[in-house]
N, CA and C of each residue as an Amber inpcrd file, in Angstrom:
protein
   228
   9.4980000  -4.3530000   8.2340000  10.3960000  -4.8150000   7.2100000
   9.6320000  -5.1090000   5.9210000   8.4320000  -5.6700000   6.0590000
   7.6400000  -5.9890000   4.8710000   7.2030000  -4.7150000   4.1440000
   6.8090000  -3.7090000   4.9000000   6.3840000  -2.4540000   4.2690000
   7.5480000  -1.7860000   3.5430000   8.7170000  -1.7960000   4.1630000
   9.8910000  -1.1960000   3.5280000  10.2800000  -1.9720000   2.2750000
  10.2330000  -3.2960000   2.3380000  10.5580000  -4.1170000   1.1630000
   9.5790000  -3.8550000   0.0350000   8.3100000  -3.7720000   0.3610000
   7.2910000  -3.4800000  -0.6490000   7.5380000  -2.1300000  -1.2990000
   7.9070000  -1.1550000  -0.4900000   8.1750000   0.1840000  -1.0100000
   9.3830000   0.1720000  -1.9480000  10.4330000  -0.5330000  -1.5650000
  11.6350000  -0.6010000  -2.4010000  11.3380000  -1.3130000  -3.7230000
  10.5880000  -2.4050000  -3.6770000  10.2260000  -3.1040000  -4.9160000
   9.3620000  -2.2160000  -5.8100000   8.4910000  -1.4280000  -5.1960000
   7.6740000  -0.4920000  -5.9680000   8.5270000   0.5660000  -6.6470000
   9.4960000   1.0910000  -5.9310000  10.3970000   2.0820000  -6.5250000
  11.2290000   1.4570000  -7.6480000  11.6420000   0.2310000  -7.4560000
  12.3990000  -0.4640000  -8.5060000  11.5600000  -0.5630000  -9.7870000
  10.2880000  -0.8720000  -9.6230000   9.3830000  -0.9540000 -10.7790000
   9.2050000   0.4120000 -11.4290000   9.0820000   1.4490000 -10.6200000
   8.9200000   2.8030000 -11.1410000  10.1450000   3.2180000 -11.9480000
  11.3320000   2.8970000 -11.4420000  12.5580000   3.2980000 -12.1380000
  12.7490000   2.5720000 -13.4590000  12.0340000   1.4900000 -13.6750000
  12.1060000   0.7960000 -14.9610000  11.1480000   1.4090000 -15.9840000
  10.2770000   2.3010000 -15.5590000   9.3310000   2.9530000 -16.4640000
  10.0170000   4.1110000 -17.1810000   9.2490000   5.0720000 -17.6120000
   9.7470000   6.2230000 -18.3690000  10.8570000   6.9550000 -17.6070000
  12.0400000   7.0290000 -18.1980000  13.1910000   7.6660000 -17.5520000
  12.9160000   9.1450000 -17.2940000  12.2300000   9.8080000 -18.2050000
  11.9530000  11.2310000 -18.0620000  10.9310000  11.5590000 -16.9950000
  10.1850000  10.5560000 -16.5540000   9.1210000  10.8050000 -15.5770000
   9.4310000  10.1960000 -14.2140000  10.6690000   9.7930000 -13.9850000
  11.0160000   9.1210000 -12.7260000  10.7010000   9.9660000 -11.5030000
  11.0750000  11.2320000 -11.5390000  10.8640000  12.0900000 -10.3610000
   9.3810000  12.2460000 -10.0580000   8.5830000  12.4660000 -11.0910000
   7.1330000  12.6200000 -10.8750000   6.5140000  11.3190000 -10.3910000
   6.8990000  10.2000000 -10.9880000   6.3600000   8.9130000 -10.5720000
   6.7780000   8.5650000  -9.1480000   8.0200000   8.8590000  -8.8070000
   8.4960000   8.6000000  -7.4510000   7.7510000   9.4730000  -6.4420000
   7.4910000  10.7220000  -6.7910000   6.7270000  11.6050000  -5.9010000
   5.3220000  11.0750000  -5.6760000   4.6910000  10.6050000  -6.7450000
   3.3430000  10.0350000  -6.6180000   3.3700000   8.7750000  -5.7610000
   4.4140000   7.9700000  -5.9110000   4.5500000   6.7470000  -5.1180000
   4.7000000   7.0710000  -3.6340000   5.5500000   8.0180000  -3.3190000
   5.7750000   8.3860000  -1.9190000   4.5070000   8.9930000  -1.3170000
   3.8310000   9.8550000  -2.0700000   2.5930000  10.4640000  -1.5730000
   1.5140000   9.4070000  -1.3360000   1.3990000   8.4660000  -2.2470000
   0.4050000   7.4020000  -2.1020000   0.7440000   6.5070000  -0.9190000
   2.0220000   6.1820000  -0.7450000   2.4610000   5.3630000   0.3790000
   2.1410000   6.0520000   1.7040000   2.4170000   7.3590000   1.7780000
   2.1280000   8.1190000   2.9880000   0.6270000   8.1930000   3.2470000
  -0.1450000   8.4740000   2.2040000  -1.5960000   8.5670000   2.3510000
  -2.1870000   7.2370000   2.8040000  -1.7220000   6.1430000   2.2160000
  -2.2000000   4.8260000   2.6280000  -1.8810000   4.5320000   4.0810000
  -0.6830000   4.9110000   4.5210000  -0.3200000   4.7170000   5.9170000
  -1.1720000   5.5450000   6.8630000  -1.4520000   6.7840000   6.4630000
  -2.2870000   7.6510000   7.3040000  -3.7180000   7.1240000   7.3820000
  -4.2610000   6.6930000   6.2590000  -5.6240000   6.1480000   6.2520000
  -5.6780000   4.8550000   7.0610000  -4.6640000   4.0030000   6.9020000
  -4.6220000   2.7570000   7.6650000  -4.5160000   2.9930000   9.1580000
  -3.7270000   3.9710000   9.5550000  -3.5990000   4.2970000  10.9760000
  -4.9210000   4.7930000  11.5370000  -5.5920000   5.6470000  10.7890000
  -6.8840000   6.1630000  11.2510000  -7.9260000   5.0610000  11.3110000
  -7.9560000   4.2090000  10.2900000  -8.9210000   3.0940000  10.2780000
  -8.6510000   2.1500000  11.4520000  -7.3750000   1.9090000  11.7540000
  -7.0410000   1.0530000  12.8890000  -7.4890000   1.6550000  14.2110000
  -7.3060000   2.9500000  14.3710000  -7.7410000   3.6150000  15.5970000
  -9.2530000   3.5680000  15.7430000  -9.9540000   3.7820000  14.6450000
 -11.4240000   3.7330000  14.6770000 -11.8960000   2.3290000  15.0080000
 -11.2830000   1.3190000  14.3720000 -11.6730000  -0.0700000  14.6270000
 -11.4130000  -0.4410000  16.0850000 -10.2620000  -0.0430000  16.6120000
  -9.9460000  -0.3570000  18.0110000 -10.9270000   0.3280000  18.9590000
 -11.2500000   1.5740000  18.6760000 -12.1990000   2.3070000  19.5230000
 -13.5890000   1.6780000  19.4580000 -13.9730000   1.1940000  18.2780000
 -15.3170000   0.6370000  18.0990000 -15.4560000  -0.7690000  18.6870000
 -14.4150000  -1.5880000  18.5790000 -14.5920000  -2.9700000  19.0180000
 -13.3860000  -3.6240000  19.6330000 -12.3980000  -2.8450000  20.0280000
 -11.2240000  -3.4000000  20.6880000 -10.3540000  -4.2170000  19.7360000
  -9.6060000  -5.1510000  20.3470000  -8.6600000  -5.9380000  19.5710000
  -9.3520000  -6.8340000  18.5510000 -10.5630000  -7.2670000  18.8380000
 -11.2750000  -8.1250000  17.8960000 -11.5590000  -7.3830000  16.5930000
 -12.0590000  -6.1680000  16.6930000 -12.3480000  -5.3740000  15.4910000
 -11.0590000  -4.9960000  14.7640000 -10.0350000  -4.6740000  15.5150000
  -8.7590000  -4.3140000  14.9000000  -8.1560000  -5.5020000  14.1580000
  -8.2310000  -6.6740000  14.7430000  -7.7310000  -7.8820000  14.0970000
  -8.5490000  -8.2200000  12.8540000  -9.8570000  -8.0540000  12.9300000
 -10.7120000  -8.3000000  11.7650000 -10.3610000  -7.3430000  10.6290000
 -10.1280000  -6.0900000  10.9550000  -9.7130000  -5.1230000   9.9300000
  -8.3650000  -5.5160000   9.3390000  -7.4360000  -5.9020000  10.2090000
  -6.1140000  -6.3140000   9.7440000  -6.1570000  -7.5440000   8.8580000
  -7.1240000  -8.4130000   9.0550000  -7.2700000  -9.6010000   8.2080000
  -8.0350000  -9.2800000   6.9250000  -8.9790000  -8.3490000   7.0100000
  -9.8350000  -8.0470000   5.8580000  -9.1050000  -7.2530000   4.7740000
  -8.2470000  -6.3400000   5.1560000  -7.6010000  -5.4910000   4.1510000
  -6.7000000  -6.2670000   3.1880000  -5.8610000  -7.1890000   3.6450000
  -5.0820000  -7.9730000   2.6770000  -5.9570000  -8.8670000   1.7940000
  -7.0460000  -9.3740000   2.3540000  -7.9650000 -10.1900000   1.5470000
  -8.5910000  -9.3370000   0.4520000  -8.9820000  -8.1130000   0.7830000
  -9.5360000  -7.2100000  -0.2300000  -8.5000000  -6.8780000  -1.2990000
  -7.2600000  -6.6660000  -0.8810000  -6.1950000  -6.3900000  -1.8490000
  -5.9690000  -7.5900000  -2.7610000  -5.9820000  -8.7820000  -2.1930000
  -5.8100000  -9.9950000  -2.9910000  -6.9480000 -10.1530000  -3.9880000
  -8.1680000  -9.9210000  -3.5640000  -9.3150000 -10.0050000  -4.4720000
  -9.2120000  -8.9700000  -5.5920000  -8.7630000  -7.7740000  -5.2500000
  -8.5750000  -6.7420000  -6.2650000  -7.5220000  -7.1510000  -7.2890000
  -6.4820000  -7.8130000  -6.8180000  -5.4160000  -8.2570000  -7.7210000
  -5.8930000  -9.4230000  -8.5880000  -6.6260000 -10.3580000  -7.9980000
  -7.1060000 -11.5380000  -8.7400000  -8.0830000 -11.1250000  -9.8340000
  -8.9750000 -10.2010000  -9.5180000 -10.0200000  -9.8140000 -10.4600000
  -9.6880000  -8.5430000 -11.2340000  -8.4220000  -8.1720000 -11.2560000
  -7.9930000  -6.9890000 -12.0040000  -8.2180000  -7.2120000 -13.4890000
  -8.8460000  -6.2440000 -14.1720000  -9.0580000  -6.4040000 -15.6100000
  -7.7240000  -6.4660000 -16.3510000  -7.6660000  -7.3300000 -17.3190000
  -6.4270000  -7.4880000 -18.0940000  -6.3420000  -6.5110000 -19.1950000
């Protein structure tokens, strides 16, 4: 539910941008969302294979922290 909500809010933001570029921006959003999901699935499988649930949980905790740090220190 959280992933779907995030995706919908992202599309809402895209639709507020350039009206003439909505289709291209939406395509880039969907492609990026799919790519992120595929990379996350692969990283999760690798982490589980390497260290079981402990490594998978550590990865699951580390990625949102990295995203938060990226957002906090984003250049203005």
